[in-house]
Short mmCIF file of C-alpha atoms and ligand atoms in Angstrom, two decimals:
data_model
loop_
_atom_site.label_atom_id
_atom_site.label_comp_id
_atom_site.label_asym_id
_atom_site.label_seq_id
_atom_site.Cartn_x
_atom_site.Cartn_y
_atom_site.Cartn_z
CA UNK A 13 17.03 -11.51 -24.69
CA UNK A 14 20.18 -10.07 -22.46
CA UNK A 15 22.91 -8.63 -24.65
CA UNK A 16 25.65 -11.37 -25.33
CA UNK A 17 28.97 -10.08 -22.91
CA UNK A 18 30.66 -7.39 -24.41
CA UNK A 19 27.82 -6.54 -27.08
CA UNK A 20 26.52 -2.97 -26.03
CA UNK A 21 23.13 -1.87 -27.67
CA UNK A 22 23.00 1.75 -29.01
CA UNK A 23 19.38 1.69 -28.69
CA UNK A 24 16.76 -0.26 -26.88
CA UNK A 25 13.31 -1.00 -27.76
CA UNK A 26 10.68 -0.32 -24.97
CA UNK A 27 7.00 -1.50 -25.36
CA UNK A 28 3.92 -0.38 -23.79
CA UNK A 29 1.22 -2.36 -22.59
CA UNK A 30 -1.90 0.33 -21.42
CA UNK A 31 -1.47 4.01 -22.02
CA UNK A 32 -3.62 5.95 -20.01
CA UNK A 33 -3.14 8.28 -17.58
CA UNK A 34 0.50 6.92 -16.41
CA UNK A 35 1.25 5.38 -20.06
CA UNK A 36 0.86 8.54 -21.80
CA UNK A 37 2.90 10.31 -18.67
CA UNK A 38 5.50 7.65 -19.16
CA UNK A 39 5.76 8.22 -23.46
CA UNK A 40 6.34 12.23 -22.35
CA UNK A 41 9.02 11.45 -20.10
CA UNK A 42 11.07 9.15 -22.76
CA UNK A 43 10.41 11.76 -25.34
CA UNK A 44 11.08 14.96 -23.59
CA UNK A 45 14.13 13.21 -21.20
CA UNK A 46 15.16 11.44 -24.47
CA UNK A 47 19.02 12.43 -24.34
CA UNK A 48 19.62 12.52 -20.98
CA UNK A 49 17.70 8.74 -19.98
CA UNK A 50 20.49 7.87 -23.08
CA UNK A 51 23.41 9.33 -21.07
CA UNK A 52 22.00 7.17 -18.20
CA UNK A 53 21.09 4.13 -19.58
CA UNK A 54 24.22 4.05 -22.55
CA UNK A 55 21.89 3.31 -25.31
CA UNK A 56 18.73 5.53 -26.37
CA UNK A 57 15.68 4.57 -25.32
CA UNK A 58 12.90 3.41 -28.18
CA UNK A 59 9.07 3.45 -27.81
CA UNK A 60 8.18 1.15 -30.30
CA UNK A 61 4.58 0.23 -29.38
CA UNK A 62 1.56 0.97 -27.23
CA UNK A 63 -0.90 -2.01 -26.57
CA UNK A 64 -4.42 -0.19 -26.41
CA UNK A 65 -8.10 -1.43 -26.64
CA UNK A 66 -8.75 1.76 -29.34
CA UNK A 67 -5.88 2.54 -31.22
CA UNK A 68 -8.22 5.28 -33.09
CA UNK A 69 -8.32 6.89 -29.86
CA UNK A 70 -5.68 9.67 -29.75
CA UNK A 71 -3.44 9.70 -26.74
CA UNK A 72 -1.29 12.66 -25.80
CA UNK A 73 2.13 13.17 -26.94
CA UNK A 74 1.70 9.22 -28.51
CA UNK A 75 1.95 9.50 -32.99
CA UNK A 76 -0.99 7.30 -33.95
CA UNK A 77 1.13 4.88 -35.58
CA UNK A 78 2.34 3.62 -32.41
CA UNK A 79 -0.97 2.50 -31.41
CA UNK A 80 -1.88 -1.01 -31.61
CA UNK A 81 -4.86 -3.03 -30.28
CA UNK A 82 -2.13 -6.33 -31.84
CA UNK A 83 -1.13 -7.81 -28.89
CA UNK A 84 1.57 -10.03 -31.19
CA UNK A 85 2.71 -6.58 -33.29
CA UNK A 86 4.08 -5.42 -29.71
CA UNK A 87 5.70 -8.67 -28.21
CA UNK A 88 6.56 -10.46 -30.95
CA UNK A 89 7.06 -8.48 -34.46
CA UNK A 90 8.12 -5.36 -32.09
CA UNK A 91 10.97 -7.62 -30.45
CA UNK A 92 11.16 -5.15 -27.15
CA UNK A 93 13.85 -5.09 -25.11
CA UNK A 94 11.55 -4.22 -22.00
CA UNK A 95 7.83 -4.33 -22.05
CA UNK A 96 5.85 -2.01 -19.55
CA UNK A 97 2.58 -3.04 -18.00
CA UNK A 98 -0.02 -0.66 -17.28
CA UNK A 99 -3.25 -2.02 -17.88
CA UNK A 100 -3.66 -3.23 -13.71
CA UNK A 101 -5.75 -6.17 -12.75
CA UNK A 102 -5.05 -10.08 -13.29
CA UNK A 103 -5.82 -11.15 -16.76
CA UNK A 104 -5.16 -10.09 -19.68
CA UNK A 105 -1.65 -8.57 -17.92
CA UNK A 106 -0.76 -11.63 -16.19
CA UNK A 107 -0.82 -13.22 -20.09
CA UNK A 108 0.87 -10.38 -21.77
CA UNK A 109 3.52 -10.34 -18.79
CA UNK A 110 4.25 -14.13 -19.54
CA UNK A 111 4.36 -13.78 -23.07
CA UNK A 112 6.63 -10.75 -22.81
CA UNK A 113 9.02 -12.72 -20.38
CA UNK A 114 9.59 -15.59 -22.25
CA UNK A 115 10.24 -13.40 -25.41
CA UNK A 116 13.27 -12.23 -23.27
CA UNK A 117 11.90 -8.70 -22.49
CA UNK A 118 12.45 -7.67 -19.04
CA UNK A 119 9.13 -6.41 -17.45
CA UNK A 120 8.43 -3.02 -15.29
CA UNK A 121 4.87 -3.39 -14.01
CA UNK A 122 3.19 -0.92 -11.84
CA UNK A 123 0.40 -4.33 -11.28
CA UNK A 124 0.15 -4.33 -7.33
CA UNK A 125 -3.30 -6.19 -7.98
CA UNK A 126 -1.23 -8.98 -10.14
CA UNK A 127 1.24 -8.82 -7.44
CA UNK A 128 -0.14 -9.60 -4.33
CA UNK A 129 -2.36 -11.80 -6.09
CA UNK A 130 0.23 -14.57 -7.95
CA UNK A 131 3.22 -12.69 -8.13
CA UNK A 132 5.31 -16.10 -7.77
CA UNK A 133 4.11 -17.00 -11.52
CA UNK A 134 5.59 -13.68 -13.12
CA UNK A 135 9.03 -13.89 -10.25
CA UNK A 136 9.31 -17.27 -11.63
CA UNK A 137 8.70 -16.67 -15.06
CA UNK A 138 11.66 -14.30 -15.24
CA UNK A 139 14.02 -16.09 -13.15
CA UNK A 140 13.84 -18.94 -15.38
CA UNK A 141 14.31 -16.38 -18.42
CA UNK A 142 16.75 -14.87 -16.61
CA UNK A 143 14.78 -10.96 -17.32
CA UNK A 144 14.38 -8.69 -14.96
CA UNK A 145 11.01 -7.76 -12.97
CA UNK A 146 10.75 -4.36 -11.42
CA UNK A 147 7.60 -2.65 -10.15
CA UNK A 148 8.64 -0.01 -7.90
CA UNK A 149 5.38 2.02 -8.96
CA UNK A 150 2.73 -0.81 -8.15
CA UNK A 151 3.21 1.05 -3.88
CA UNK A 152 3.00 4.43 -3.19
CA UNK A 153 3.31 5.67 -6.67
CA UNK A 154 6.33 8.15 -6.57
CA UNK A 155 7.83 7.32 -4.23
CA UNK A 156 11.20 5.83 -4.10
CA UNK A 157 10.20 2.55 -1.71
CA UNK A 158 10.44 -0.80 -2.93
CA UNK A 159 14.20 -0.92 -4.31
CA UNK A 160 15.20 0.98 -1.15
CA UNK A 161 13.62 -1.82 0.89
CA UNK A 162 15.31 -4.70 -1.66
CA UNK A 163 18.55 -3.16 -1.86
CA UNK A 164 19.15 -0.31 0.53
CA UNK A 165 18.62 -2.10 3.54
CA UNK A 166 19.55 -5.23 1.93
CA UNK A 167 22.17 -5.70 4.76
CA UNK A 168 19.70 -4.93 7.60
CA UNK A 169 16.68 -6.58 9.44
CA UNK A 170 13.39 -5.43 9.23
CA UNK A 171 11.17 -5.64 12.09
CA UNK A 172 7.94 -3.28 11.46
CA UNK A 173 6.70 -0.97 8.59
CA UNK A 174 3.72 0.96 9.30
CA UNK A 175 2.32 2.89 5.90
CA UNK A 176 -0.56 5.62 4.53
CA UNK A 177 -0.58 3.34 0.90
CA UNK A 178 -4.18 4.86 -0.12
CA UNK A 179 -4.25 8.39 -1.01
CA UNK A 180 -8.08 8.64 -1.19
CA UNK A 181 -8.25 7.33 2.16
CA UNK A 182 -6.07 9.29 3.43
CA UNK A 183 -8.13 12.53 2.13
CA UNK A 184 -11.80 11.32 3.45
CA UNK A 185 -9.74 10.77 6.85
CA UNK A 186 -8.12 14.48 6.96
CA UNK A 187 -11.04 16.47 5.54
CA UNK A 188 -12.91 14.87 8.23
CA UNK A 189 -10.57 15.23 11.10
CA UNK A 190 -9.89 19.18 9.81
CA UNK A 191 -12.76 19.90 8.76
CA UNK A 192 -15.42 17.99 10.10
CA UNK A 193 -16.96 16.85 7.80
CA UNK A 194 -18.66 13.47 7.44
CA UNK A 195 -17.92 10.12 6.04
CA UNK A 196 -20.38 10.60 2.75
CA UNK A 197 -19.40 13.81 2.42
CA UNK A 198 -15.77 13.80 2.76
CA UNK A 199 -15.91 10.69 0.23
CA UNK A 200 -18.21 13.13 -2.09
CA UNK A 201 -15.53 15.43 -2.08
CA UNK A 202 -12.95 12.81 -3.02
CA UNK A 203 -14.79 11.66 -5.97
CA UNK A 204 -15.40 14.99 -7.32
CA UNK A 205 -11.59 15.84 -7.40
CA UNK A 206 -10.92 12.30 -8.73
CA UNK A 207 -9.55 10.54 -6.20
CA UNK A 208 -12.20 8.22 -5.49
CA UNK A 209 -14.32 6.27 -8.21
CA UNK A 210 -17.55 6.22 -8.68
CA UNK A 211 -17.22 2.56 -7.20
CA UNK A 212 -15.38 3.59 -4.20
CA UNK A 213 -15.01 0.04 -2.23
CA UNK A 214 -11.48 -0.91 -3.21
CA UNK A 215 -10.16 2.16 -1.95
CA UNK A 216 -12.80 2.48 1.51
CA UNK A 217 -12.51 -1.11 2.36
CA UNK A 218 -9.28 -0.91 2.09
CA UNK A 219 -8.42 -3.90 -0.26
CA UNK A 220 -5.98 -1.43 -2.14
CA UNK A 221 -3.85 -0.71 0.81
CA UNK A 222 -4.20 -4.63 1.34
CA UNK A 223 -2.14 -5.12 -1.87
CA UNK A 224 0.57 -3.02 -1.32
CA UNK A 225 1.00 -4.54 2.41
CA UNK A 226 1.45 -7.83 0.33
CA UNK A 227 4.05 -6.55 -1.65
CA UNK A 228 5.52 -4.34 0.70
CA UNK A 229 5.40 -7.21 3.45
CA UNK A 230 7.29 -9.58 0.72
CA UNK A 231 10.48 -7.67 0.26
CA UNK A 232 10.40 -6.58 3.71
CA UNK A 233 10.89 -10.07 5.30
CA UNK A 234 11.91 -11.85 2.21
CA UNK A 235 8.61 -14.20 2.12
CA UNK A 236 6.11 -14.27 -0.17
CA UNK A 237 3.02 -12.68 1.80
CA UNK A 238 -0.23 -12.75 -0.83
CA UNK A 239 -3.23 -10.99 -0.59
CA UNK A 240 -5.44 -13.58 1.03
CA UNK A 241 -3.08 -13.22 3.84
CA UNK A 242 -3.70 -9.56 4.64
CA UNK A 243 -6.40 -8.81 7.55
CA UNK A 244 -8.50 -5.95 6.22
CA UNK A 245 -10.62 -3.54 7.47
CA UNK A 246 -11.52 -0.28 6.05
CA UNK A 247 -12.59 3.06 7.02
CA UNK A 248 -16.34 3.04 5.98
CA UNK A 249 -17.52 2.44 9.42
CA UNK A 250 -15.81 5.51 10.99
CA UNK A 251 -17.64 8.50 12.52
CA UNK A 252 -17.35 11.97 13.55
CA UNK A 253 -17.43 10.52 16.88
CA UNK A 254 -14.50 8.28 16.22
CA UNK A 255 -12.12 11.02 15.17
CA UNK A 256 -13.25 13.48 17.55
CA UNK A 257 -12.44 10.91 20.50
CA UNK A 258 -8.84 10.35 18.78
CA UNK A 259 -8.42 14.34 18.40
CA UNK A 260 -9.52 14.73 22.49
CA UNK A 261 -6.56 12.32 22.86
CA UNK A 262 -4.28 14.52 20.82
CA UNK A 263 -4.08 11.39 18.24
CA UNK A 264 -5.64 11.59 14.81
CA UNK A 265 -6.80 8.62 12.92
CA UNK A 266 -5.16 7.14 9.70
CA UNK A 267 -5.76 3.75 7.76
CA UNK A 268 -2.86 1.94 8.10
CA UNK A 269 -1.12 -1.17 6.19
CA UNK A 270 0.97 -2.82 9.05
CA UNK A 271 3.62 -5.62 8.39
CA UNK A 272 5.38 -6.62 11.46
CA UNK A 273 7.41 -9.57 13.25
CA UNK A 274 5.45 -11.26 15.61
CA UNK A 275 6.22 -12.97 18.83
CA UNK A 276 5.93 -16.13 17.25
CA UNK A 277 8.43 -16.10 14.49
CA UNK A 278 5.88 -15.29 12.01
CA UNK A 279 5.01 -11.86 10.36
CA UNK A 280 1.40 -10.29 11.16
CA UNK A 281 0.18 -8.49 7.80
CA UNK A 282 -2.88 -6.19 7.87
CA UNK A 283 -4.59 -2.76 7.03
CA UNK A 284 -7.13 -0.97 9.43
CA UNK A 285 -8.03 2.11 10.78
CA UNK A 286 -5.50 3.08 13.83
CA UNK A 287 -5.31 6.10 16.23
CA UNK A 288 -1.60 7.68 15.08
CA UNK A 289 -0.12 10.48 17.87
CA UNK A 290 0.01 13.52 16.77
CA UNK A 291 3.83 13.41 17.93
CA UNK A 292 4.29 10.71 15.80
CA UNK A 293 5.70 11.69 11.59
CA UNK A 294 2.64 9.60 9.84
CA UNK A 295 0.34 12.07 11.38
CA UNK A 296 1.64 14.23 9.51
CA UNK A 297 0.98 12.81 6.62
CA UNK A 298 -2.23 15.31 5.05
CA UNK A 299 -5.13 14.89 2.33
CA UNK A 300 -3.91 12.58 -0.36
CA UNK A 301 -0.52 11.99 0.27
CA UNK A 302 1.59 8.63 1.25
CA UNK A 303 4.09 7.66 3.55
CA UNK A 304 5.93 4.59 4.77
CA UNK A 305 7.38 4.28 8.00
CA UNK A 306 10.45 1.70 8.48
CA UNK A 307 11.88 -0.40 11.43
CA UNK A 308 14.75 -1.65 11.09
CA UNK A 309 17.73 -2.76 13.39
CA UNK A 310 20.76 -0.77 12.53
CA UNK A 311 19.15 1.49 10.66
CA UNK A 312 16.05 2.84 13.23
CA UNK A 313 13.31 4.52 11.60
CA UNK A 314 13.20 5.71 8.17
CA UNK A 315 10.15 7.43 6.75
CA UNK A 316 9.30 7.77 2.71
CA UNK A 317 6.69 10.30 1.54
CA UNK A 318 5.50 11.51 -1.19
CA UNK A 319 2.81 11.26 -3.86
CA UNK A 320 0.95 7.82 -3.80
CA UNK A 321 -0.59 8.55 -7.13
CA UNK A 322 -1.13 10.55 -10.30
CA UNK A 323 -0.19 10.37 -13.73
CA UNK A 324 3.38 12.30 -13.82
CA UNK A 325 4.24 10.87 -10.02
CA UNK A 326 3.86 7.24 -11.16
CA UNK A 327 5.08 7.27 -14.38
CA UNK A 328 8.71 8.90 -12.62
CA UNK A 329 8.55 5.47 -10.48
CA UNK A 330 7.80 3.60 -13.87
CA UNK A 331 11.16 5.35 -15.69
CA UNK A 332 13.27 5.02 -12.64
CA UNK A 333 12.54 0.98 -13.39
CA UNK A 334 13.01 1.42 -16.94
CA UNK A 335 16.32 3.27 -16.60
CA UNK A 336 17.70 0.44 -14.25
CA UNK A 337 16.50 -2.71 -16.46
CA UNK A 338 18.23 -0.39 -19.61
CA UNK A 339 21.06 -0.02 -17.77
CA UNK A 340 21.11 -3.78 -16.79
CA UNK A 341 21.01 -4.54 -20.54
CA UNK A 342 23.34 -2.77 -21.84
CA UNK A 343 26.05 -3.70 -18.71
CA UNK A 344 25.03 -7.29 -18.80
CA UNK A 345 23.77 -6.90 -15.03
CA UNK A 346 20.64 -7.97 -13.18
CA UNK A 347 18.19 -6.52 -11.09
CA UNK A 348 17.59 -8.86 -7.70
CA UNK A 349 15.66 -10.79 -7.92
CA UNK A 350 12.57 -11.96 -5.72
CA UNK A 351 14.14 -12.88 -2.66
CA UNK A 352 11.54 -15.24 -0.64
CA UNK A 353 14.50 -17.57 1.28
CA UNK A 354 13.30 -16.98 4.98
CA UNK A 355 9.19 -18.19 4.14
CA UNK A 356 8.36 -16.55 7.58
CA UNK A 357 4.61 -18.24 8.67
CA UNK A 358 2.14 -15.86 8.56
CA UNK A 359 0.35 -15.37 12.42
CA UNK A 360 -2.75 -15.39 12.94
CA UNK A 361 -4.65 -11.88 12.71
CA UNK A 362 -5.81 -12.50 16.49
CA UNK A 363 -1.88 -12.89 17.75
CA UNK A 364 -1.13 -9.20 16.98
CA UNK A 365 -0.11 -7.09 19.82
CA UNK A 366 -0.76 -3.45 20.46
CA UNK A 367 -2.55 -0.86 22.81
CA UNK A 368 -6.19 -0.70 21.78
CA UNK A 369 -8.42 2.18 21.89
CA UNK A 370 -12.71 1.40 22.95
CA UNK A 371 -15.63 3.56 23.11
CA UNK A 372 -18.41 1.83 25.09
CA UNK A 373 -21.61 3.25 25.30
CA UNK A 374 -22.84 2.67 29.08
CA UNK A 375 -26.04 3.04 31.42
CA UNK A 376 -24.80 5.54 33.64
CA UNK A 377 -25.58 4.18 37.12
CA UNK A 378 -23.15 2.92 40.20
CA UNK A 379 -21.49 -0.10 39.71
CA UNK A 380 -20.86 -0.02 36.15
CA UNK A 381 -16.91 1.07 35.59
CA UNK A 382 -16.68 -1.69 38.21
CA UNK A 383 -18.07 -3.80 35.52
CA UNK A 384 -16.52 -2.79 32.43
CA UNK A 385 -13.16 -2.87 34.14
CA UNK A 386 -13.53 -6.14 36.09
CA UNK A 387 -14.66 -7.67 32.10
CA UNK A 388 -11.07 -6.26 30.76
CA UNK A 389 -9.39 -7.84 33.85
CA UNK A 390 -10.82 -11.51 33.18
CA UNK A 391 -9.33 -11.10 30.13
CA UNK A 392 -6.16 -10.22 30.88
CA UNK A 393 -6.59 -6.52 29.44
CA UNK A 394 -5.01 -4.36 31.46
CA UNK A 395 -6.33 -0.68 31.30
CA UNK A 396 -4.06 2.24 30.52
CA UNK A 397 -6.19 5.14 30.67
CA UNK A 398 -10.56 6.16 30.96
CA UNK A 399 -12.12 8.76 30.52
CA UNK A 400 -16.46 9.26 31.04
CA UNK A 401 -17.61 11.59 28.70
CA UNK A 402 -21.56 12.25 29.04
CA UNK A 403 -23.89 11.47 31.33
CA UNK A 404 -27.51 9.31 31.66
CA UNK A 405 -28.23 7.99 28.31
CA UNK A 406 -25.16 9.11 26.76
CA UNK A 407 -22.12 8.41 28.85
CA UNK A 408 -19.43 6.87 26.97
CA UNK A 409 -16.66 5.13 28.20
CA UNK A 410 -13.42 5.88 26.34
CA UNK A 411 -10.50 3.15 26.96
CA UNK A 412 -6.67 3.06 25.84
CA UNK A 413 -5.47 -0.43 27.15
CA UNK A 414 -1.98 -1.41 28.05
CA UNK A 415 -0.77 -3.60 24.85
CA UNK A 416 -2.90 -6.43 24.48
CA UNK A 417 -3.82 -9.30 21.69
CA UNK A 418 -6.70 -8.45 18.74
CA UNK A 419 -8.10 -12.07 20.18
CA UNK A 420 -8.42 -10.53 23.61
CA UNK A 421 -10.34 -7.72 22.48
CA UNK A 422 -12.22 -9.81 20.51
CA UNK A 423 -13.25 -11.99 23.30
CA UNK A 424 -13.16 -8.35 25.80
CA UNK A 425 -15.72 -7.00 23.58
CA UNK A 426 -18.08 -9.74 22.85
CA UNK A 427 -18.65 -9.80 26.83
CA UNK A 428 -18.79 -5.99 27.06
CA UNK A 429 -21.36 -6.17 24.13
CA UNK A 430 -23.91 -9.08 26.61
CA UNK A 431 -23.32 -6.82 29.66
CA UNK A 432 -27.02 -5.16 30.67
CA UNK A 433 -25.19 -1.81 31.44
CA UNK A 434 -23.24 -1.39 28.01
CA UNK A 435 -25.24 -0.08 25.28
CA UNK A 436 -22.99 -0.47 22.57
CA UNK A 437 -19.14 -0.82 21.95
CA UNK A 438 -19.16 1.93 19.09
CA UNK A 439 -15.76 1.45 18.32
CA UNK A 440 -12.05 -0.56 18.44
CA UNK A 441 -8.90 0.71 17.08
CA UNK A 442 -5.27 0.19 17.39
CA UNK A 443 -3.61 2.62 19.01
CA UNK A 444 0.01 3.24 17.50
CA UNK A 445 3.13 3.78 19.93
CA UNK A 446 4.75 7.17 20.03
N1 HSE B 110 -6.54 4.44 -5.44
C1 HSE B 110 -5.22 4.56 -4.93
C2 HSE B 110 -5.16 5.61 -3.86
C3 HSE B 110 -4.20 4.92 -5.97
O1 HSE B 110 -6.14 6.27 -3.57
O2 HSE B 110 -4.09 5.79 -3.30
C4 HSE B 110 -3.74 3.77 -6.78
O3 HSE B 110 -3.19 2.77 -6.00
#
């Protein structure tokens, strides 16, 4: 429970729920930072528990007796002051978050999963406890994102944030594009240095990027955007054709979580592979790091980089949280809360709006541009630039259209793809302005 006014605490109790490779990262920092997080916070900081499956499992840096597989030792009998949840996925965290909340702990979760999933039960929760929730970790692990978002542009108006959320993505995509490598093998190489698991989908289909864009798409336009509202579409499909065709346009390609106004009123929320300038600062952005680029009115564009992942990295996100909520305690403050007042609509994938890049396999024979081009006129896709690489049975067609609707490529493509003279349509992407 929040410190009656005018009681200061000289210490305060922090609980850990999970401690792997950020929990243990996150017990280091409170131990070795020990006096100076107790200048900043005003009271010294307290691990009194770590929720575990195997408590006889030693974990770094973590005395033995801490370790607890007793979900009630650490929320009830432990009486923390803030509870930190680690463990990822919905259930059991979602529980332990509850319980936690309406104990009176404030909560620091790095859950984007939980999150974007039914974040409105744990907001609730703790605005009827009246705790704090912070999770700046849950996007782009280190880097300092979500309470800029929530409180440093707090006064301004979002209109666009473009981000590289998945670091393992974000690797396959550069070791290809610099190296030239394929798909499998760049992915072979991010499993060996541990960025990929075994089980690789959640990263290559992009449904991890598609969490973050939830969250990051929430405090952006103050609206509570889920998961199910996210368009996804990963990078499995891509060849070595693909990002040699974006490198011949001095472009390079990166999956990207996009969260934008649209011309309807509504917000557009997705994550798919785009072509990125090379002139623009997210191409840039190498192997497995993140970034986040920001739109906003007054403020123009902002860009946040850093490490995405990683023990130490997240964990540093994880005690910035726990310093604020401690500081909260012991001041008698709060943390904003969720703020979900302007319930934007979300738009229809189809409705989004950019310059789109095709590669259309073609008989090569006289008549056929005529073809191709008078199919993207019917459709009101007007064509920026084309190139023919190739000739006979392998001339390809490479497009860049003036901005146009997903649904009119859609609809563009499908009459391409029943055209005699086009062989295939290998491949549609965004194109990002400069
Ligand atoms: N698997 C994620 C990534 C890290 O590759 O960025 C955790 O969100």
């Amino acid at each position: 429970m929040p410190y009656p006014a005018g009681v200061s605490p000289s210490s305060l109790r922090i609980a850990l729920l999970g401690c792997g490779v950020v929990g243990s990262q996150v017990a280091r920092l409170l131990r070795d930072n020990a006096d100076e997080l107790e200048q900043r916070c005003g009271a010294r900081l307290e691990l009194i528990g770590a929720l575990v499956q195997d408590p006889t499992k030693p974990r770094d840096g973590i005395p033995a007796s801490l370790l607890t597989a007793d979900a009630d030792e650490v929320l009830q009998s432990g009486a923390p002051d803030i509870v930190v949840e680690l463990i990822g996925g919905i259930e059991p965290a979602r529980s332990l978050l509850l319980r936690a909340i309406a104990a009176g702990a404030s909560v620091v979760t790095a859950n984007k999963a939980l999150l974007a999933h039914d974040g409105a039960t744990v907001h609730d929760a703790a605005a009827q406890q009246g705790v704090d929730v912070a999770f700046e970790a849950s996007v782009a692990g280190a880097i300092p994102l979500l309470r800029p978002l929530k409180e440093s542009l707090a006064g301004d108006r979002v209109d666009r944030v473009l981000g590289i959320v998945n670091g393992t993505t974000n690797y396959i995509l550069t070791r290809m594009d610099e190296a030239g490598v394929s798909y499998a093998d760049a992915l072979r190489e991010a499993q060996d240095l541990g960025y990929a698991e075994a089980d690789p989908t959640a990263d290559v289909e992009g449904h991890d990027a598609a969490a973050k864009a939830a969250i990051l798409a929430s405090l952006a336009f103050h609206t509570r955007v889920r998961l199910e509202d996210v368009a996804v579409r990963g990078i499995s499909h891509l060849t070595a054709a693909d990002i040699a065709a974006a490198r011949a346009m001095s472009h390079v390609i990166k999956l990207l979580a996009v969260a934008e106004r649209s011309d309807d009123g509504g917000i557009g929320v997705r994550v798919a592979p785009a072509m990125v300038p090379l002139t623009h600062p997210l191409a840039s952005v190498r192997e497995a790091y993140n970034a986040v680029f920001v739109e906003a009115r007054a403020a123009g564009q902002l860009m946040f980089y850093g490490r995405g992942a990683g023990g130490a990295p997240t964990a540093s996100a994880v005690l910035g949280d726990i310093v604020s909520l401690a500081r909260n305690r012991v001041l008698g403050g709060r943390d904003p809360g969720e703020s979900a007042y302007a319930q934007l609509p979300i738009s229809d994938p189809g409705s989004a709006r950019s310059r789109h890049y095709l590669s259309i396999a073609v008989q090569d024979r006289t008549g056929v541009l005529a073809k191709v081009a008078s199919t993207l006129a019917d459709h009101g896709v007007s064509i920026e630039t084309l190139r023919q690489d190739g000739r006979g049975a392998d001339a390809v067609l490479t497009i860049v259209t003036h901005s146009s609707s997903a649904a009119e490529i859609k609809a563009t493509v499908a009459k391409l793809r029943a055209l005699d003279e086009v062989r295939d349509v290998a491949s549609v992407m965004q194109v990002v302005g400069d």
